[in-house]
PDB file of C-alpha atoms in Angstrom:
ATOM      1  CA  MET K   1     162.196 -86.292  54.910  1.00 56.00           C
ATOM      2  CA  ALA K   2     159.227 -85.381  52.409  1.00 66.00           C
ATOM      3  CA  ALA K   3     156.622 -87.232  54.722  1.00 69.00           C
ATOM      4  CA  THR K   4     157.918 -85.572  57.820  1.00 74.00           C
ATOM      5  CA  GLU K   5     157.172 -81.961  56.404  1.00 74.00           C
ATOM      6  CA  SER K   6     154.296 -83.230  54.842  1.00 77.00           C
ATOM      7  CA  VAL K   7     153.331 -84.110  58.765  1.00 78.00           C
ATOM      8  CA  GLY K   8     154.410 -80.895  59.761  1.00 78.00           C
ATOM      9  CA  LEU K   9     152.421 -79.082  57.026  1.00 82.00           C
ATOM     10  CA  ARG K  10     149.696 -80.618  57.991  1.00 83.00           C
ATOM     11  CA  VAL K  11     150.098 -80.539  62.123  1.00 82.00           C
ATOM     12  CA  ALA K  12     150.397 -76.107  61.376  1.00 82.00           C
ATOM     13  CA  VAL K  13     147.465 -76.273  59.007  1.00 82.00           C
ATOM     14  CA  ASN K  14     144.815 -78.141  61.880  1.00 83.00           C
ATOM     15  CA  GLN K  15     146.620 -75.754  64.596  1.00 86.00           C
ATOM     16  CA  CYS K  16     145.815 -72.285  61.843  1.00 86.00           C
ATOM     17  CA  ILE K  17     141.989 -73.999  61.446  1.00 87.00           C
ATOM     18  CA  ILE K  18     141.532 -74.015  65.237  1.00 88.00           C
ATOM     19  CA  VAL K  19     142.785 -70.589  65.970  1.00 85.00           C
ATOM     20  CA  LEU K  20     140.608 -69.677  63.209  1.00 86.00           C
ATOM     21  CA  CYS K  21     137.376 -71.256  64.434  1.00 87.00           C
ATOM     22  CA  ASP K  22     138.385 -69.788  68.145  1.00 86.00           C
ATOM     23  CA  GLU K  23     138.015 -66.515  65.958  1.00 88.00           C
ATOM     24  CA  ILE K  24     135.096 -66.865  64.533  1.00 88.00           C
ATOM     25  CA  ILE K  25     133.316 -67.969  67.730  1.00 87.00           C
ATOM     26  CA  ASP K  26     134.149 -65.281  69.545  1.00 85.00           C
ATOM     27  CA  LEU K  27     133.193 -62.442  67.050  1.00 86.00           C
ATOM     28  CA  ILE K  28     129.937 -64.892  67.060  1.00 84.00           C
ATOM     29  CA  ARG K  29     129.930 -64.536  70.601  1.00 83.00           C
ATOM     30  CA  ARG K  30     130.569 -60.129  70.363  1.00 81.00           C
ATOM     31  CA  GLU K  31     128.143 -59.947  67.840  1.00 79.00           C
ATOM     32  CA  GLN K  32     125.580 -61.330  69.916  1.00 77.00           C
ATOM     33  CA  ASN K  33     126.178 -59.573  73.289  1.00 72.00           C
ATOM     34  CA  LYS K  34     125.789 -56.249  71.450  1.00 70.00           C
ATOM     35  CA  LYS K  35     123.471 -54.304  72.848  1.00 64.00           C
ATOM     36  CA  ARG K  36     120.884 -54.154  69.608  1.00 61.00           C
ATOM     37  CA  ARG K  37     118.899 -50.835  69.115  1.00 60.00           C
ATOM     38  CA  MET K  38     115.069 -51.189  69.245  1.00 57.00           C
ATOM     39  CA  TRP K  39     113.841 -51.109  65.711  1.00 64.00           C
ATOM     40  CA  VAL K  40     110.120 -50.470  67.146  1.00 65.00           C
ATOM     41  CA  ARG K  41     109.416 -48.769  70.644  1.00 68.00           C
ATOM     42  CA  LYS K  42     107.274 -50.866  73.218  1.00 69.00           C
ATOM     43  CA  TRP K  43     104.670 -48.425  72.967  1.00 65.00           C
ATOM     44  CA  ILE K  44     104.432 -47.732  69.606  1.00 63.00           C
ATOM     45  CA  ALA K  45     103.834 -51.490  69.031  1.00 65.00           C
ATOM     46  CA  ARG K  46     100.543 -51.331  71.015  1.00 66.00           C
ATOM     47  CA  ARG K  47      99.340 -49.334  68.226  1.00 65.00           C
ATOM     48  CA  SER K  48      96.747 -51.919  67.756  1.00 65.00           C
ATOM     49  CA  THR K  49      95.300 -52.620  71.027  1.00 70.00           C
ATOM     50  CA  HIS K  50      96.005 -48.972  72.800  1.00 70.00           C
ATOM     51  CA  GLY K  51      96.180 -46.570  69.560  1.00 71.00           C
ATOM     52  CA  PHE K  52      93.473 -43.946  69.377  1.00 70.00           C
ATOM     53  CA  SER K  53      92.324 -45.848  66.105  1.00 71.00           C
ATOM     54  CA  SER K  54      91.819 -48.728  67.815  1.00 66.00           C
ATOM     55  CA  MET K  55      90.213 -47.517  70.636  1.00 72.00           C
ATOM     56  CA  LEU K  56      88.573 -43.795  70.441  1.00 74.00           C
ATOM     57  CA  LEU K  57      87.785 -43.676  66.716  1.00 76.00           C
ATOM     58  CA  LYS K  58      86.520 -47.128  66.923  1.00 79.00           C
ATOM     59  CA  GLU K  59      83.753 -45.835  69.852  1.00 79.00           C
ATOM     60  CA  LEU K  60      83.006 -42.642  68.290  1.00 77.00           C
ATOM     61  CA  SER K  61      82.127 -44.717  65.273  1.00 80.00           C
ATOM     62  CA  GLU K  62      80.048 -47.238  67.060  1.00 83.00           C
ATOM     63  CA  GLU K  63      78.077 -45.309  69.582  1.00 86.00           C
ATOM     64  CA  ASP K  64      78.644 -41.499  68.761  1.00 81.00           C
ATOM     65  CA  LEU K  65      78.024 -40.925  65.426  1.00 84.00           C
ATOM     66  CA  GLY K  66      77.719 -37.153  65.853  1.00 87.00           C
ATOM     67  CA  GLU K  67      81.434 -36.876  68.010  1.00 85.00           C
ATOM     68  CA  TYR K  68      83.105 -39.221  64.901  1.00 83.00           C
ATOM     69  CA  ARG K  69      81.853 -36.925  62.564  1.00 85.00           C
ATOM     70  CA  ASN K  70      83.026 -33.865  64.934  1.00 83.00           C
ATOM     71  CA  CYS K  71      86.650 -35.345  65.166  1.00 82.00           C
ATOM     72  CA  MET K  72      87.319 -36.824  61.340  1.00 84.00           C
ATOM     73  CA  ARG K  73      85.121 -33.829  59.980  1.00 88.00           C
ATOM     74  CA  MET K  74      83.208 -36.267  58.154  1.00 90.00           C
ATOM     75  CA  SER K  75      80.521 -39.156  58.588  1.00 91.00           C
ATOM     76  CA  LYS K  76      81.575 -42.436  58.973  1.00 91.00           C
ATOM     77  CA  GLU K  77      80.541 -43.522  55.878  1.00 93.00           C
ATOM     78  CA  ALA K  78      82.376 -40.608  53.805  1.00 93.00           C
ATOM     79  CA  PHE K  79      85.184 -41.764  55.129  1.00 93.00           C
ATOM     80  CA  ASP K  80      84.271 -45.728  54.213  1.00 94.00           C
ATOM     81  CA  ILE K  81      83.833 -44.123  50.834  1.00 95.00           C
ATOM     82  CA  LEU K  82      87.401 -42.069  50.719  1.00 95.00           C
ATOM     83  CA  LEU K  83      89.076 -45.126  52.310  1.00 95.00           C
ATOM     84  CA  ALA K  84      88.295 -47.326  49.666  1.00 96.00           C
ATOM     85  CA  LYS K  85      89.269 -44.751  46.676  1.00 96.00           C
ATOM     86  CA  ILE K  86      92.243 -43.949  48.150  1.00 96.00           C
ATOM     87  CA  SER K  87      93.447 -47.482  49.531  1.00 95.00           C
ATOM     88  CA  PRO K  88      95.088 -49.008  46.356  1.00 94.00           C
ATOM     89  CA  PHE K  89      97.319 -45.969  46.194  1.00 94.00           C
ATOM     90  CA  ILE K  90      98.548 -46.011  49.845  1.00 95.00           C
ATOM     91  CA  THR K  91      98.719 -49.469  51.039  1.00 91.00           C
ATOM     92  CA  THR K  92     102.110 -51.315  51.282  1.00 88.00           C
ATOM     93  CA  CYS K  93     102.825 -55.053  51.908  1.00 88.00           C
ATOM     94  CA  ASP K  94     103.827 -56.518  55.115  1.00 80.00           C
ATOM     95  CA  THR K  95     107.788 -57.156  55.707  1.00 81.00           C
ATOM     96  CA  ILE K  96     109.607 -59.538  57.893  1.00 80.00           C
ATOM     97  CA  MET K  97     110.777 -56.659  60.298  1.00 75.00           C
ATOM     98  CA  ARG K  98     107.456 -55.184  60.859  1.00 75.00           C
ATOM     99  CA  ASP K  99     103.442 -55.073  59.824  1.00 80.00           C
ATOM    100  CA  ALA K 100     103.304 -51.948  57.301  1.00 86.00           C
ATOM    101  CA  ILE K 101     100.707 -49.484  58.750  1.00 90.00           C
ATOM    102  CA  PRO K 102      97.391 -50.098  57.562  1.00 92.00           C
ATOM    103  CA  ALA K 103      95.581 -47.493  54.833  1.00 94.00           C
ATOM    104  CA  LYS K 104      92.881 -46.750  57.196  1.00 92.00           C
ATOM    105  CA  ILE K 105      95.390 -45.471  60.178  1.00 92.00           C
ATOM    106  CA  LYS K 106      96.912 -43.622  57.227  1.00 95.00           C
ATOM    107  CA  LEU K 107      94.099 -41.827  56.636  1.00 95.00           C
ATOM    108  CA  GLU K 108      92.972 -41.112  59.926  1.00 92.00           C
ATOM    109  CA  ILE K 109      96.047 -39.066  60.464  1.00 93.00           C
ATOM    110  CA  THR K 110      96.178 -37.089  57.529  1.00 95.00           C
ATOM    111  CA  LEU K 111      92.522 -36.132  58.347  1.00 93.00           C
ATOM    112  CA  THR K 112      93.542 -35.256  62.029  1.00 91.00           C
ATOM    113  CA  TYR K 113      96.506 -33.518  60.814  1.00 94.00           C
ATOM    114  CA  LEU K 114      94.697 -31.452  57.667  1.00 92.00           C
ATOM    115  CA  ALA K 115      92.157 -31.187  60.351  1.00 89.00           C
ATOM    116  CA  THR K 116      93.568 -29.507  63.865  1.00 89.00           C
ATOM    117  CA  GLY K 117      97.529 -28.991  62.826  1.00 90.00           C
ATOM    118  CA  ASN K 118      98.522 -31.094  65.232  1.00 91.00           C
ATOM    119  CA  SER K 119     102.553 -31.661  65.297  1.00 92.00           C
ATOM    120  CA  PHE K 120     103.767 -34.988  64.274  1.00 93.00           C
ATOM    121  CA  ARG K 121     104.863 -35.467  67.747  1.00 92.00           C
ATOM    122  CA  THR K 122     101.278 -35.254  69.179  1.00 91.00           C
ATOM    123  CA  LEU K 123     100.254 -37.181  66.656  1.00 91.00           C
ATOM    124  CA  GLN K 124     102.836 -40.165  66.892  1.00 86.00           C
ATOM    125  CA  ARG K 125     101.852 -39.929  70.747  1.00 85.00           C
ATOM    126  CA  GLN K 126      98.036 -40.621  69.902  1.00 86.00           C
ATOM    127  CA  PHE K 127      97.975 -42.676  67.077  1.00 89.00           C
ATOM    128  CA  ARG K 128     101.185 -44.583  68.230  1.00 85.00           C
ATOM    129  CA  VAL K 129     102.940 -44.462  64.904  1.00 89.00           C
ATOM    130  CA  SER K 130     106.828 -43.012  64.544  1.00 88.00           C
ATOM    131  CA  ARG K 131     107.329 -39.322  63.231  1.00 91.00           C
ATOM    132  CA  PRO K 132     109.295 -40.288  60.257  1.00 90.00           C
ATOM    133  CA  ALA K 133     106.382 -42.816  59.062  1.00 91.00           C
ATOM    134  CA  ILE K 134     103.982 -40.137  59.783  1.00 94.00           C
ATOM    135  CA  SER K 135     106.028 -37.304  57.799  1.00 94.00           C
ATOM    136  CA  LYS K 136     106.811 -39.750  54.679  1.00 94.00           C
ATOM    137  CA  PHE K 137     102.942 -41.264  54.277  1.00 94.00           C
ATOM    138  CA  ILE K 138     101.010 -37.854  54.844  1.00 95.00           C
ATOM    139  CA  PRO K 139     102.259 -36.660  51.702  1.00 94.00           C
ATOM    140  CA  LYS K 140     101.675 -39.555  49.333  1.00 95.00           C
ATOM    141  CA  VAL K 141      98.253 -39.589  51.333  1.00 95.00           C
ATOM    142  CA  CYS K 142      97.689 -36.215  50.365  1.00 93.00           C
ATOM    143  CA  ASP K 143      98.444 -36.581  46.385  1.00 92.00           C
ATOM    144  CA  ALA K 144      96.088 -39.869  46.241  1.00 95.00           C
ATOM    145  CA  ILE K 145      93.264 -37.738  47.688  1.00 94.00           C
ATOM    146  CA  TYR K 146      93.537 -35.689  45.266  1.00 91.00           C
ATOM    147  CA  VAL K 147      94.149 -38.189  42.613  1.00 91.00           C
ATOM    148  CA  ALA K 148      91.055 -40.087  43.970  1.00 93.00           C
ATOM    149  CA  LEU K 149      89.100 -36.939  43.786  1.00 92.00           C
ATOM    150  CA  LYS K 150      90.617 -34.351  41.591  1.00 88.00           C
ATOM    151  CA  GLU K 151      87.516 -34.363  39.384  1.00 90.00           C
ATOM    152  CA  TYR K 152      85.866 -32.653  42.600  1.00 89.00           C
ATOM    153  CA  ILE K 153      88.340 -30.458  43.832  1.00 83.00           C
ATOM    154  CA  LYS K 154      89.319 -27.128  42.191  1.00 79.00           C
ATOM    155  CA  VAL K 155      92.981 -25.926  41.917  1.00 72.00           C
ATOM    156  CA  SER K 156      93.857 -22.490  40.719  1.00 70.00           C
ATOM    157  CA  ILE K 157      95.688 -23.203  38.009  1.00 69.00           C
ATOM    158  CA  ILE K 158      98.483 -20.476  38.924  1.00 69.00           C
ATOM    159  CA  LEU K 159      98.528 -22.136  42.101  1.00 64.00           C
ATOM    160  CA  TYR K 160      99.110 -25.790  39.937  1.00 62.00           C
ATOM    161  CA  PHE K 161     102.024 -24.266  38.168  1.00 65.00           C
ATOM    162  CA  TYR K 162     103.627 -22.635  41.137  1.00 64.00           C
ATOM    163  CA  CYS K 163     103.733 -25.530  42.967  1.00 64.00           C
ATOM    164  CA  TYR K 164     104.932 -27.991  40.554  1.00 63.00           C
ATOM    165  CA  LYS K 165     107.371 -25.540  38.847  1.00 55.00           C
ATOM    166  CA  TYR K 166     109.022 -25.018  41.884  1.00 52.00           C
TER     167      TYR K 166
END
């Protein structure tokens, strides 16, 4: 009698295992078939080949230094010096999910924003960088510029305390 109960128990356990395996397989298939949300938009992913930095600014720095200076509000040499000073503060690491935005592009976007006052949406289209990313790194780049150049920048003490008090 104990042998038949043991066999019956094994059969029941095997059937449970089969049902559970079927459920797991169905769950995996449903997850794979889900419409995945886009992590990076396709047109933004083409930043390295079609972006403002990789196309127009590169051409201007090589062919028309006067227009480059007019666009960035500084010479190519001054830009490179500033970039070298602030790069350690604004450089981030690449992740498995995506490549980090280079420090050069962050500085170009920040200088364009400060010089023109363009909206983040316009900068997004121009440089092919997402608005949330722009809104996160512009204050960091401005802080890095201040830290790197604070001996050359005069800030009113009253304004300084007002900004950091509130």
